[in-house]
XYZ file of C-alpha atoms in Angstrom:
697
model
C 0.000 0.000 0.000
C 1.430 3.354 -1.078
C 1.432 6.136 1.488
C 0.461 9.644 0.393
C 2.224 12.732 1.731
C 0.093 15.445 3.301
C 1.638 17.749 0.712
C 0.543 15.571 -2.223
C -1.509 17.093 -5.016
C -4.707 15.711 -3.492
C -4.103 17.773 -0.391
C -2.778 20.993 -1.895
C -6.172 22.587 -1.551
C -6.218 21.770 2.149
C -2.711 23.168 2.615
C -3.671 26.354 0.742
C -6.787 26.711 2.874
C -4.746 26.379 6.054
C -2.213 28.897 4.683
C -4.921 31.481 4.009
C -6.366 30.945 7.491
C -2.890 31.370 9.001
C -2.339 34.598 7.054
C -5.600 35.990 8.426
C -5.109 34.733 11.986
C -2.056 32.652 12.998
C -3.889 31.298 16.066
C -6.617 29.820 13.876
C -4.442 26.840 12.913
C -2.667 24.157 14.929
C 0.794 24.970 16.377
C 2.497 22.525 14.009
C 0.951 24.323 11.009
C 1.954 27.700 12.482
C 5.571 26.545 12.670
C 5.403 25.182 9.127
C 4.040 28.401 7.628
C 6.433 30.593 9.626
C 9.337 28.599 8.224
C 7.870 28.744 4.726
C 7.461 32.495 4.829
C 10.939 32.985 6.284
C 12.391 30.848 3.504
C 10.856 33.264 0.985
C 12.553 36.276 2.592
C 13.854 38.769 1.512
C 11.726 38.594 -1.654
C 8.031 38.002 -1.352
C 5.982 38.669 -4.436
C 2.838 40.545 -3.473
C 0.053 42.265 -5.307
C 1.068 45.802 -6.354
C -1.863 48.151 -6.497
C -0.371 51.656 -6.450
C 0.622 53.363 -9.675
C 2.458 50.547 -11.479
C -0.284 49.047 -13.589
C -2.931 46.451 -12.918
C -2.382 44.047 -10.020
C -1.263 40.540 -10.973
C -3.465 37.570 -10.204
C -2.921 35.859 -6.870
C -1.839 32.636 -8.595
C 0.797 34.560 -10.570
C 2.150 36.006 -7.333
C 2.541 32.537 -5.875
C 4.141 31.334 -9.086
C 6.710 34.134 -9.046
C 7.534 33.360 -5.426
C 8.212 29.734 -6.353
C 10.267 30.902 -9.342
C 12.509 33.022 -7.136
C 13.083 30.132 -4.731
C 13.850 27.858 -7.667
C 16.572 30.202 -8.911
C 18.038 30.333 -5.421
C 18.142 26.560 -5.393
C 19.010 25.723 -9.005
C 20.517 28.855 -10.526
C 23.995 27.376 -10.172
C 23.132 24.774 -12.829
C 23.094 27.576 -15.427
C 26.110 29.477 -14.108
C 29.161 30.276 -16.242
C 31.710 28.335 -14.223
C 34.092 26.587 -16.620
C 36.773 28.836 -18.139
C 37.593 26.148 -20.713
C 33.986 25.717 -21.853
C 34.603 21.983 -22.177
C 30.872 21.428 -22.476
C 28.421 24.007 -23.851
C 26.981 26.159 -21.110
C 23.358 25.323 -20.432
C 21.083 28.221 -21.260
C 17.975 26.754 -19.674
C 16.728 24.186 -17.214
C 13.212 22.856 -17.492
C 12.905 23.182 -13.732
C 13.418 26.935 -14.212
C 11.204 27.318 -17.274
C 8.308 29.705 -16.862
C 5.881 26.960 -17.838
C 6.963 24.919 -14.810
C 5.429 27.637 -12.635
C 2.354 28.255 -14.724
C 3.819 31.435 -16.222
C 4.320 32.400 -19.851
C 5.724 35.108 -22.087
C 2.478 36.989 -21.621
C 3.421 37.586 -17.964
C 6.841 39.100 -18.710
C 5.664 42.695 -18.465
C 3.477 42.140 -15.415
C 4.688 44.121 -12.373
C 5.415 42.518 -9.012
C 6.606 43.873 -5.695
C 10.162 42.686 -5.195
C 12.827 43.430 -2.635
C 15.337 42.295 -5.235
C 14.606 45.454 -7.191
C 16.051 48.822 -6.217
C 12.608 50.417 -6.513
C 10.847 47.494 -4.790
C 8.828 46.756 -7.906
C 9.746 45.263 -11.252
C 8.359 43.354 -14.173
C 8.821 39.625 -14.433
C 11.276 40.279 -17.256
C 13.373 42.506 -14.998
C 13.111 40.036 -12.137
C 14.434 37.206 -14.305
C 17.392 39.377 -15.310
C 18.134 40.078 -11.648
C 17.952 36.389 -10.738
C 20.189 35.354 -13.617
C 22.733 38.041 -12.758
C 22.770 36.954 -9.121
C 22.802 33.180 -9.465
C 23.791 32.329 -13.066
C 26.929 34.332 -13.828
C 30.407 33.336 -12.652
C 29.292 32.476 -9.125
C 26.993 29.544 -8.522
C 25.797 29.055 -4.949
C 24.351 26.000 -3.244
C 22.700 26.956 0.032
C 19.032 26.029 -0.083
C 19.862 22.570 1.291
C 20.673 24.288 4.604
C 17.809 23.955 7.068
C 19.041 26.730 9.345
C 16.862 29.654 8.306
C 19.149 32.212 9.915
C 22.031 31.004 7.748
C 19.928 31.180 4.598
C 18.689 34.657 5.457
C 22.229 35.904 6.165
C 23.462 34.581 2.821
C 20.548 36.107 0.963
C 21.193 39.477 2.573
C 24.870 39.330 1.611
C 24.354 38.151 -1.977
C 21.129 39.492 -3.401
C 21.409 43.243 -2.744
C 24.662 43.350 -4.744
C 23.651 40.645 -7.255
C 26.743 38.632 -6.281
C 28.750 41.261 -8.170
C 31.445 42.797 -5.930
C 32.541 46.382 -6.316
C 36.239 46.678 -5.511
C 38.169 49.920 -5.386
C 41.297 50.437 -7.450
C 43.574 49.508 -4.555
C 41.930 46.092 -4.214
C 42.099 45.464 -7.962
C 45.773 46.366 -8.079
C 46.445 43.963 -5.229
C 44.849 41.176 -7.255
C 47.093 42.073 -10.206
C 50.121 42.113 -7.926
C 49.332 38.671 -6.496
C 48.613 37.211 -9.937
C 51.991 38.461 -11.139
C 53.685 36.886 -8.142
C 51.921 33.572 -8.756
C 52.481 33.307 -12.502
C 55.994 34.697 -12.726
C 57.217 32.440 -9.917
C 56.040 29.396 -11.868
C 57.413 30.578 -15.212
C 60.767 31.352 -13.595
C 61.024 27.842 -12.161
C 59.889 26.359 -15.482
C 62.631 28.224 -17.324
C 65.484 27.674 -14.885
C 64.799 24.160 -13.581
C 63.796 22.355 -16.734
C 62.439 18.875 -16.178
C 62.243 19.146 -12.383
C 58.921 18.284 -10.818
C 57.200 21.168 -9.068
C 53.479 20.390 -9.548
C 52.820 23.920 -10.678
C 49.800 26.072 -9.977
C 49.590 27.316 -13.572
C 45.967 27.517 -14.636
C 44.901 27.905 -11.020
C 46.929 31.003 -10.133
C 43.865 32.653 -8.612
C 44.512 30.509 -5.540
C 47.124 33.074 -4.472
C 44.857 36.172 -4.566
C 42.099 34.032 -3.012
C 44.249 32.959 -0.063
C 45.531 36.503 0.297
C 41.961 37.815 0.479
C 40.914 35.197 3.034
C 43.935 35.929 5.239
C 43.459 39.686 5.003
C 39.793 39.301 5.934
C 40.748 36.974 8.780
C 43.149 39.531 10.205
C 40.527 42.268 10.191
C 38.119 39.962 12.054
C 40.595 39.282 14.867
C 42.102 35.966 13.737
C 45.586 35.416 15.153
C 46.546 32.043 13.687
C 45.760 30.138 10.512
C 46.756 26.512 10.046
C 46.785 25.346 6.442
C 46.915 21.971 4.775
C 47.252 21.077 1.105
C 48.686 18.460 -1.200
C 51.650 18.998 -3.495
C 50.041 20.941 -6.370
C 50.797 24.629 -5.951
C 52.539 24.166 -2.592
C 55.768 25.853 -3.691
C 53.790 28.848 -4.911
C 51.849 29.054 -1.653
C 55.085 28.783 0.326
C 56.679 31.612 -1.657
C 53.771 33.999 -2.110
C 51.575 33.406 0.941
C 53.938 32.207 3.687
C 56.827 34.358 2.413
C 59.345 31.521 2.331
C 62.431 33.190 0.848
C 63.023 32.553 -2.837
C 66.597 31.719 -1.967
C 65.581 28.771 0.184
C 63.300 27.419 -2.522
C 65.917 27.816 -5.267
C 68.475 26.199 -2.982
C 66.205 23.179 -2.588
C 65.949 22.923 -6.379
C 69.749 22.849 -6.390
C 69.573 19.769 -4.173
C 70.295 21.514 -0.897
C 67.501 20.003 1.183
C 67.115 20.157 4.990
C 69.199 17.666 6.940
C 68.016 14.090 6.868
C 67.065 11.904 9.809
C 68.551 8.400 9.843
C 69.171 8.603 6.106
C 65.604 9.476 5.117
C 64.606 11.929 2.420
C 61.698 14.011 1.220
C 60.796 16.341 -1.612
C 60.485 20.110 -1.547
C 56.772 20.105 -2.382
C 55.945 18.128 0.795
C 57.622 20.459 3.283
C 55.892 22.722 5.761
C 56.705 26.242 6.874
C 55.461 29.007 9.129
C 55.686 32.775 9.215
C 53.965 35.883 10.472
C 51.872 37.780 7.953
C 51.151 41.467 8.550
C 47.914 42.507 6.868
C 47.240 45.824 5.198
C 45.438 46.874 8.388
C 48.582 46.055 10.412
C 47.154 42.931 12.017
C 49.626 40.086 12.524
C 48.405 36.610 11.603
C 50.666 33.616 12.179
C 50.497 31.237 9.222
C 51.433 27.571 9.354
C 51.494 25.195 6.402
C 51.516 21.646 7.721
C 53.819 19.088 6.047
C 51.917 16.580 3.941
C 52.883 13.496 1.936
C 51.600 12.644 -1.516
C 48.715 10.874 0.179
C 46.632 13.913 -0.713
C 43.935 14.388 1.937
C 45.764 12.726 4.831
C 46.698 16.122 6.243
C 43.081 17.271 6.730
C 42.446 15.941 10.255
C 46.002 16.813 11.291
C 45.306 20.466 10.487
C 42.056 20.336 12.477
C 43.809 18.882 15.519
C 46.567 21.470 15.373
C 44.017 24.251 15.170
C 42.092 22.884 18.143
C 45.287 22.757 20.211
C 46.154 26.344 19.311
C 42.642 27.431 20.264
C 42.994 25.725 23.639
C 46.347 27.341 24.307
C 44.915 30.765 23.439
C 41.812 30.135 25.591
C 39.822 30.622 22.401
C 36.558 29.037 23.541
C 34.605 30.902 20.861
C 37.039 29.479 18.268
C 37.403 32.815 16.504
C 41.157 33.367 16.900
C 42.421 30.237 15.140
C 41.183 29.169 11.710
C 41.944 26.059 9.623
C 42.171 26.324 5.824
C 42.254 23.176 3.721
C 43.164 23.271 0.029
C 41.957 20.305 -1.990
C 42.040 18.947 -5.504
C 38.722 18.142 -7.123
C 39.381 14.434 -7.659
C 40.667 13.958 -4.114
C 37.818 15.874 -2.478
C 35.284 13.614 -4.162
C 37.265 10.401 -3.944
C 38.998 10.108 -0.587
C 37.145 8.961 2.500
C 39.212 11.094 4.837
C 37.419 14.139 3.424
C 34.041 12.863 4.597
C 35.470 11.700 7.925
C 36.974 15.121 8.583
C 33.763 16.901 7.588
C 31.952 14.685 10.082
C 34.302 15.865 12.828
C 33.402 19.505 12.277
C 30.498 19.862 14.710
C 31.388 17.206 17.280
C 32.112 18.371 20.822
C 35.607 16.950 21.063
C 36.742 17.959 17.590
C 35.050 21.166 16.465
C 37.330 24.012 15.453
C 34.764 26.701 14.687
C 34.618 26.109 10.941
C 37.098 25.309 8.191
C 37.574 27.216 4.944
C 37.732 24.529 2.236
C 39.203 25.634 -1.095
C 38.976 23.203 -3.994
C 41.407 24.015 -6.790
C 39.249 22.338 -9.392
C 41.453 21.395 -12.346
C 38.582 19.351 -13.800
C 40.794 16.290 -13.864
C 42.619 13.883 -11.567
C 46.016 12.505 -12.591
C 44.615 11.433 -15.964
C 41.063 10.553 -14.885
C 38.160 12.667 -16.104
C 35.357 13.745 -13.719
C 32.921 11.301 -15.320
C 35.115 8.446 -14.087
C 36.072 9.913 -10.714
C 32.737 10.657 -9.062
C 29.048 9.796 -9.161
C 27.892 13.303 -8.278
C 27.348 16.502 -10.234
C 30.001 18.415 -8.309
C 33.143 17.229 -6.593
C 31.934 19.107 -3.513
C 28.598 17.347 -3.092
C 29.911 15.366 -0.119
C 29.958 18.614 1.893
C 26.188 18.942 1.643
C 25.843 16.346 4.373
C 26.900 18.898 6.998
C 24.619 21.585 5.535
C 27.140 24.294 4.732
C 27.243 26.767 1.834
C 29.131 25.792 -1.304
C 30.341 28.519 -3.651
C 31.239 27.460 -7.184
C 33.225 30.207 -8.886
C 34.862 30.627 -12.262
C 38.613 30.851 -11.671
C 38.947 33.369 -14.500
C 36.791 35.988 -12.805
C 39.333 37.293 -10.269
C 37.004 39.710 -8.532
C 34.325 37.043 -8.113
C 36.903 34.670 -6.616
C 38.131 37.271 -4.123
C 34.561 38.262 -3.223
C 33.668 34.650 -2.473
C 36.794 34.285 -0.308
C 35.867 37.297 1.799
C 32.267 36.133 2.086
C 33.426 32.662 3.154
C 35.572 34.067 5.966
C 32.743 36.303 7.148
C 30.402 33.306 7.176
C 32.877 31.210 9.143
C 33.330 33.883 11.769
C 29.588 34.503 12.019
C 28.327 30.923 12.250
C 31.311 28.791 13.297
C 30.742 26.314 10.463
C 32.670 25.014 7.487
C 32.308 26.674 4.098
C 33.402 25.376 0.693
C 34.835 27.315 -2.263
C 34.966 25.329 -5.507
C 37.252 27.338 -7.806
C 36.921 25.925 -11.302
C 40.106 26.386 -13.315
C 42.495 24.078 -15.182
C 45.980 22.568 -15.069
C 48.265 23.990 -17.728
C 50.742 21.108 -17.712
C 50.265 17.433 -17.045
C 50.163 15.942 -13.585
C 53.808 16.937 -13.376
C 55.959 18.953 -15.721
C 57.364 15.850 -17.443
C 53.956 14.329 -18.167
C 52.179 14.419 -21.542
C 48.494 15.105 -20.817
C 47.381 14.887 -24.462
C 47.710 11.117 -24.315
C 44.405 11.007 -22.469
C 42.890 14.527 -22.648
C 43.634 15.824 -26.164
C 40.538 18.036 -26.405
C 41.119 19.685 -23.021
C 44.774 20.336 -23.693
C 44.156 21.681 -27.164
C 42.039 24.367 -25.466
C 44.690 24.967 -22.803
C 47.680 25.067 -25.146
C 46.922 28.433 -26.708
C 45.088 29.966 -23.769
C 46.518 33.167 -22.294
C 46.944 33.296 -18.535
C 44.539 34.817 -16.044
C 47.221 37.395 -15.195
C 47.205 38.600 -18.797
C 43.420 38.497 -19.025
C 42.821 40.508 -15.866
C 45.636 42.968 -16.560
C 44.190 43.609 -20.019
C 40.754 44.105 -18.480
C 42.049 46.795 -16.116
C 44.078 48.473 -18.843
C 41.045 48.603 -21.133
C 39.018 50.114 -18.283
C 41.662 52.774 -17.697
C 42.354 51.505 -14.176
C 45.915 50.421 -14.935
C 48.372 51.620 -17.547
C 50.358 49.274 -19.751
C 53.550 50.764 -18.337
C 52.437 50.023 -14.756
C 51.612 46.462 -15.686
C 55.003 45.959 -17.302
C 56.782 47.487 -14.310
C 55.059 45.097 -11.892
C 56.085 42.085 -13.999
C 59.649 43.302 -14.495
C 60.095 43.960 -10.775
C 59.167 40.383 -9.885
C 61.342 38.922 -12.622
C 64.346 41.013 -11.619
C 63.955 40.120 -7.953
C 63.862 36.391 -8.650
C 66.771 36.588 -11.100
C 68.885 38.396 -8.532
C 68.212 35.769 -5.856
C 68.730 32.961 -8.378
C 72.164 34.246 -9.348
C 73.149 34.590 -5.709
C 72.197 30.963 -5.075
C 74.163 29.840 -8.121
C 77.277 31.766 -7.118
C 77.299 31.546 -3.322
C 74.753 28.924 -2.437
C 72.155 29.400 0.277
C 72.078 27.255 3.362
C 68.581 26.044 4.245
C 67.291 27.453 7.466
C 68.588 25.271 10.277
C 65.880 23.842 12.477
C 67.065 22.428 15.794
C 65.689 19.115 17.035
C 62.123 19.515 18.128
C 60.184 22.647 17.335
C 61.909 25.997 17.146
C 59.066 28.175 18.302
C 55.759 28.245 20.114
C 55.145 25.825 22.991
C 58.171 23.710 22.029
C 60.679 26.564 22.198
C 62.005 25.800 25.683
C 61.940 22.011 25.395
C 65.036 19.926 24.706
C 64.586 16.401 23.300
C 66.363 13.682 25.236
C 66.867 10.057 24.280
C 67.452 7.928 27.324
C 66.446 4.518 28.566
C 67.350 5.308 32.160
C 64.536 4.652 34.643
C 62.423 7.640 35.666
C 60.740 7.841 39.046
C 57.008 8.298 38.396
C 55.697 7.216 41.789
C 53.182 9.209 43.833
C 52.204 9.002 47.471
C 49.724 6.425 48.736
C 47.556 9.214 50.155
C 47.213 10.743 46.693
C 46.216 7.419 45.139
C 43.693 6.849 47.896
C 42.180 10.298 47.334
C 41.884 9.707 43.593
C 40.135 6.389 44.182
C 37.642 7.839 46.627
C 36.194 10.447 44.268
C 34.391 8.054 41.902
C 32.916 6.197 44.860
C 31.420 9.402 46.262
C 29.439 11.209 43.549
C 27.409 14.345 44.355
C 24.409 13.764 46.603
C 21.944 14.563 43.812
C 23.642 12.275 41.277
C 21.934 8.936 40.648
C 24.727 6.519 39.814
C 24.220 3.095 38.312
C 24.189 0.669 41.248
C 26.567 -1.760 39.509
C 29.135 1.007 39.021
C 28.707 2.082 42.635
C 29.748 -1.429 43.724
C 32.742 -1.386 41.363
C 34.068 1.939 42.668
C 33.472 0.968 46.282
C 35.404 -2.254 45.646
C 38.297 -0.165 44.349
C 38.309 1.836 47.579
C 38.551 -1.401 49.546
C 41.330 -2.702 47.303
C 43.285 0.491 47.847
C 42.809 0.350 51.616
C 44.045 -3.246 51.626
C 46.849 -2.397 49.202
C 45.720 -5.191 46.949
C 46.301 -5.852 43.266
C 44.761 -3.427 40.772
C 43.497 -4.214 37.284
C 44.361 -2.266 34.135
C 41.390 0.113 34.235
C 42.004 0.938 37.898
C 45.697 1.571 37.263
C 44.858 3.779 34.281
C 42.507 5.881 36.383
C 45.202 6.350 39.031
C 47.752 7.322 36.386
C 45.435 9.877 34.789
C 44.389 11.271 38.155
C 47.939 11.740 39.398
C 48.880 13.580 36.205
C 45.879 15.872 36.581
C 46.869 16.690 40.149
C 50.349 17.520 38.880
C 48.776 20.047 36.464
C 49.260 17.916 33.358
C 46.046 17.821 31.312
C 44.964 14.583 29.660
C 43.053 14.076 26.402
C 41.677 10.667 25.406
C 39.482 10.045 22.376
C 38.289 7.103 20.358
C 35.246 4.974 19.708
C 33.440 4.410 23.015
C 36.397 5.694 25.050
C 34.291 7.200 27.818
C 32.840 3.882 28.940
C 35.502 1.710 27.408
C 34.833 -0.957 24.795
C 35.133 -3.714 27.379
C 32.998 -1.881 29.922
C 36.090 -1.275 31.997
C 36.871 2.443 32.069
C 33.695 4.318 33.058
C 35.495 7.656 32.855
C 32.119 9.363 32.453
C 29.185 8.369 34.647
C 25.615 8.969 33.513
C 22.830 9.947 35.901
C 20.292 7.137 35.694
C 17.335 9.534 35.981
C 18.395 12.617 34.019
C 21.018 11.277 31.612
C 23.452 14.025 32.665
C 27.178 13.170 32.708
C 29.591 13.425 35.614
C 33.358 12.981 35.240
C 35.044 11.861 38.486
C 38.561 12.730 37.307
C 37.517 16.347 36.800
C 36.512 16.590 40.454
C 39.764 15.719 42.233
C 40.829 19.197 43.349
C 39.935 22.835 42.636
C 43.244 23.625 40.915
C 43.717 20.395 38.953
C 44.275 20.119 35.201
C 41.436 19.097 32.901
C 40.591 15.561 31.825
C 39.151 15.623 28.284
C 37.609 12.309 27.234
C 35.483 11.940 24.114
C 33.603 9.266 22.246
C 34.596 9.756 18.618
C 32.723 9.078 15.420
C 33.259 5.597 14.001
C 36.496 6.594 12.332
C 40.098 5.613 12.758
C 42.165 7.613 10.280
C 40.546 11.009 10.833
C 40.473 10.745 14.617
C 44.066 9.558 14.921
C 45.093 12.303 12.488
C 43.235 14.862 14.596
C 44.844 13.780 17.862
C 48.260 13.541 16.251
C 47.814 17.085 14.976
C 46.720 18.145 18.457
C 49.945 16.715 19.895
C 52.051 18.773 17.475
C 50.926 21.995 19.114
C 50.399 20.883 22.723
C 53.515 19.215 24.147
C 52.450 19.754 27.779
C 49.397 17.514 27.562
C 49.082 13.721 27.483
C 47.185 13.092 24.244
C 45.931 9.618 23.372
C 43.929 7.960 20.646
C 42.397 4.616 21.471
C 41.659 2.057 18.776
C 38.458 0.270 19.734
C 40.061 -3.086 18.983
C 43.581 -3.940 17.912
C 42.726 -4.526 14.264
C 40.906 -1.198 14.131
C 44.310 0.457 14.175
C 44.745 -0.827 10.638
C 42.139 1.686 9.516
C 44.451 4.478 10.664
C 47.545 3.075 8.972
C 47.936 5.990 6.571
C 48.370 8.384 9.508
C 50.796 6.017 11.206
C 52.874 5.596 8.048
C 52.783 9.126 6.676
C 52.964 11.174 9.872
C 53.771 9.315 13.074
C 56.534 7.060 11.724
C 58.189 10.055 10.066
C 57.383 12.620 12.760
C 60.959 13.391 13.762
C 61.952 13.976 10.169
C 59.005 16.210 9.356
C 59.411 18.186 12.553
C 63.075 18.909 11.904
C 62.403 20.082 8.357
C 59.511 22.416 9.033
C 59.327 25.456 11.263
C 55.914 25.548 12.896
């Protein structure tokens, strides 16, 4: 038997009747219907087509008003399907979508000159023809937005208020436009210089996606003006050298020296490549705000760094007492094939709003080359967009044409504002291309001849945008040439110095050279260390769990277990593993060493042995005995994680990188579950000493 929804066609009349009654008197319908209609009306804000009866022609029919309202919502939801997003025009741009056709809404060409009240119009009234032009300008140009899947009405309203009044068309002053030109010159000329002087060497260039540099610059500048102090970044190898040089200000001399084979010192004979290394530096914004930037080392295992960046950010937030999570921001830079294809992306997205792992929102930037190594999108995902996986956490997704520089920068600023306002992730899908093959020695025409025929003779975005400003009279040809020549001369000067004198890579002492590691000296010793504590302290730790607050209703079985532990301690008997663990954690806490433990079912313990968190049997409220040992003790942080191994271990490993004064543990639910985290073990933990010595963080 087929069930029929209350909103089926057979019941539309009933729904409309209820709606009219609610409009006349909200109390005349049931509370559930009131909530439904309030949400419906809010979803239509800020545009609500209404009958216009004053001085603009005859009023439209009520049905036409409703149809126009549905049309507006449809463009908000589906306008991105008609947007001009692909600079290569690999497939013809769709000019229409039957779901957006007038006929779908019961409208026709005869309605085009009918006038409707509209908050989208400057004069609050416009014809249907004018309204369609406004909607297409806002949602179908070089920015396509997916946000109507978000159930939070406040988020939707905020986005509408930021996008629709300006039609998603930013208005930048000349200073901002010149900064974009400057950053594009830095990005392109750096790559062309390396291409010319280090022929045949792999660098995984950013060419075709150079707008990443102005985009990151805009995000960082916006972050600084909103009070952000630290940004932790993660990315794979493509474009890393460019980001290091032009965002983190790694000296050209160090990069050229690495191309000459002068890499940081090895550890036990290991080795790495220059496009895996990390770096850190202070960035001073135009408004004189200092933002500390860190690019986390990452192997070729593309998305493995994602949870590591989140953990590092969380640790920095804790150290800065950033409970609002506004001072530290993670930025993750992805490739399109990896974002759609690697499970760690989804695992990390799932961490974003969990109590033990939230970082207040991540800026995700997808440098969408429209190709994997050689695999086309049709063979690398089952979804329309590579970013569709992010819809599961109900965050906005901005698709933007990488050859509209001002649109890209606008979206970056909007993304940072959204993150700071709502504490959620946001995704920027920058559609561009990859000028060379997967690496500079690859021949991409073997598998993508049509794509690379388009790319081969395509002028760069730097040239396109510079020409646009020159034609508009906002930049002279001489100024443009001077900017390019200045960069070229600077790099040539440094290059010649490296060739003649050589440049020693920055020496990084064992351990970290700055931050919380600055005063720590690594020691390697197998000599015994006295870790004992007094019997009185152990007895006091044991007693706490056996004596919960008077109004706490403990499980009677657990009460017996904790009372038995008290007796065991009094008799100085043998203790089991869980008891010993509790004593160890408690003594550390009393010595002002905080403890973090996370994993699947870690609070109770998989074998029902730990019971680090007790649950009131009447109210369901938690109580943590180890956080009630003494007024001035350190904090015990214990979390049940999502059913993930790789992302959670990566997160806690990242946390440990920036918090050396805390005991940080990940617990595999069972021994073989650790296999699911093997990529983090292999790519980060096993090589931790090497990565730490080669990267200043």
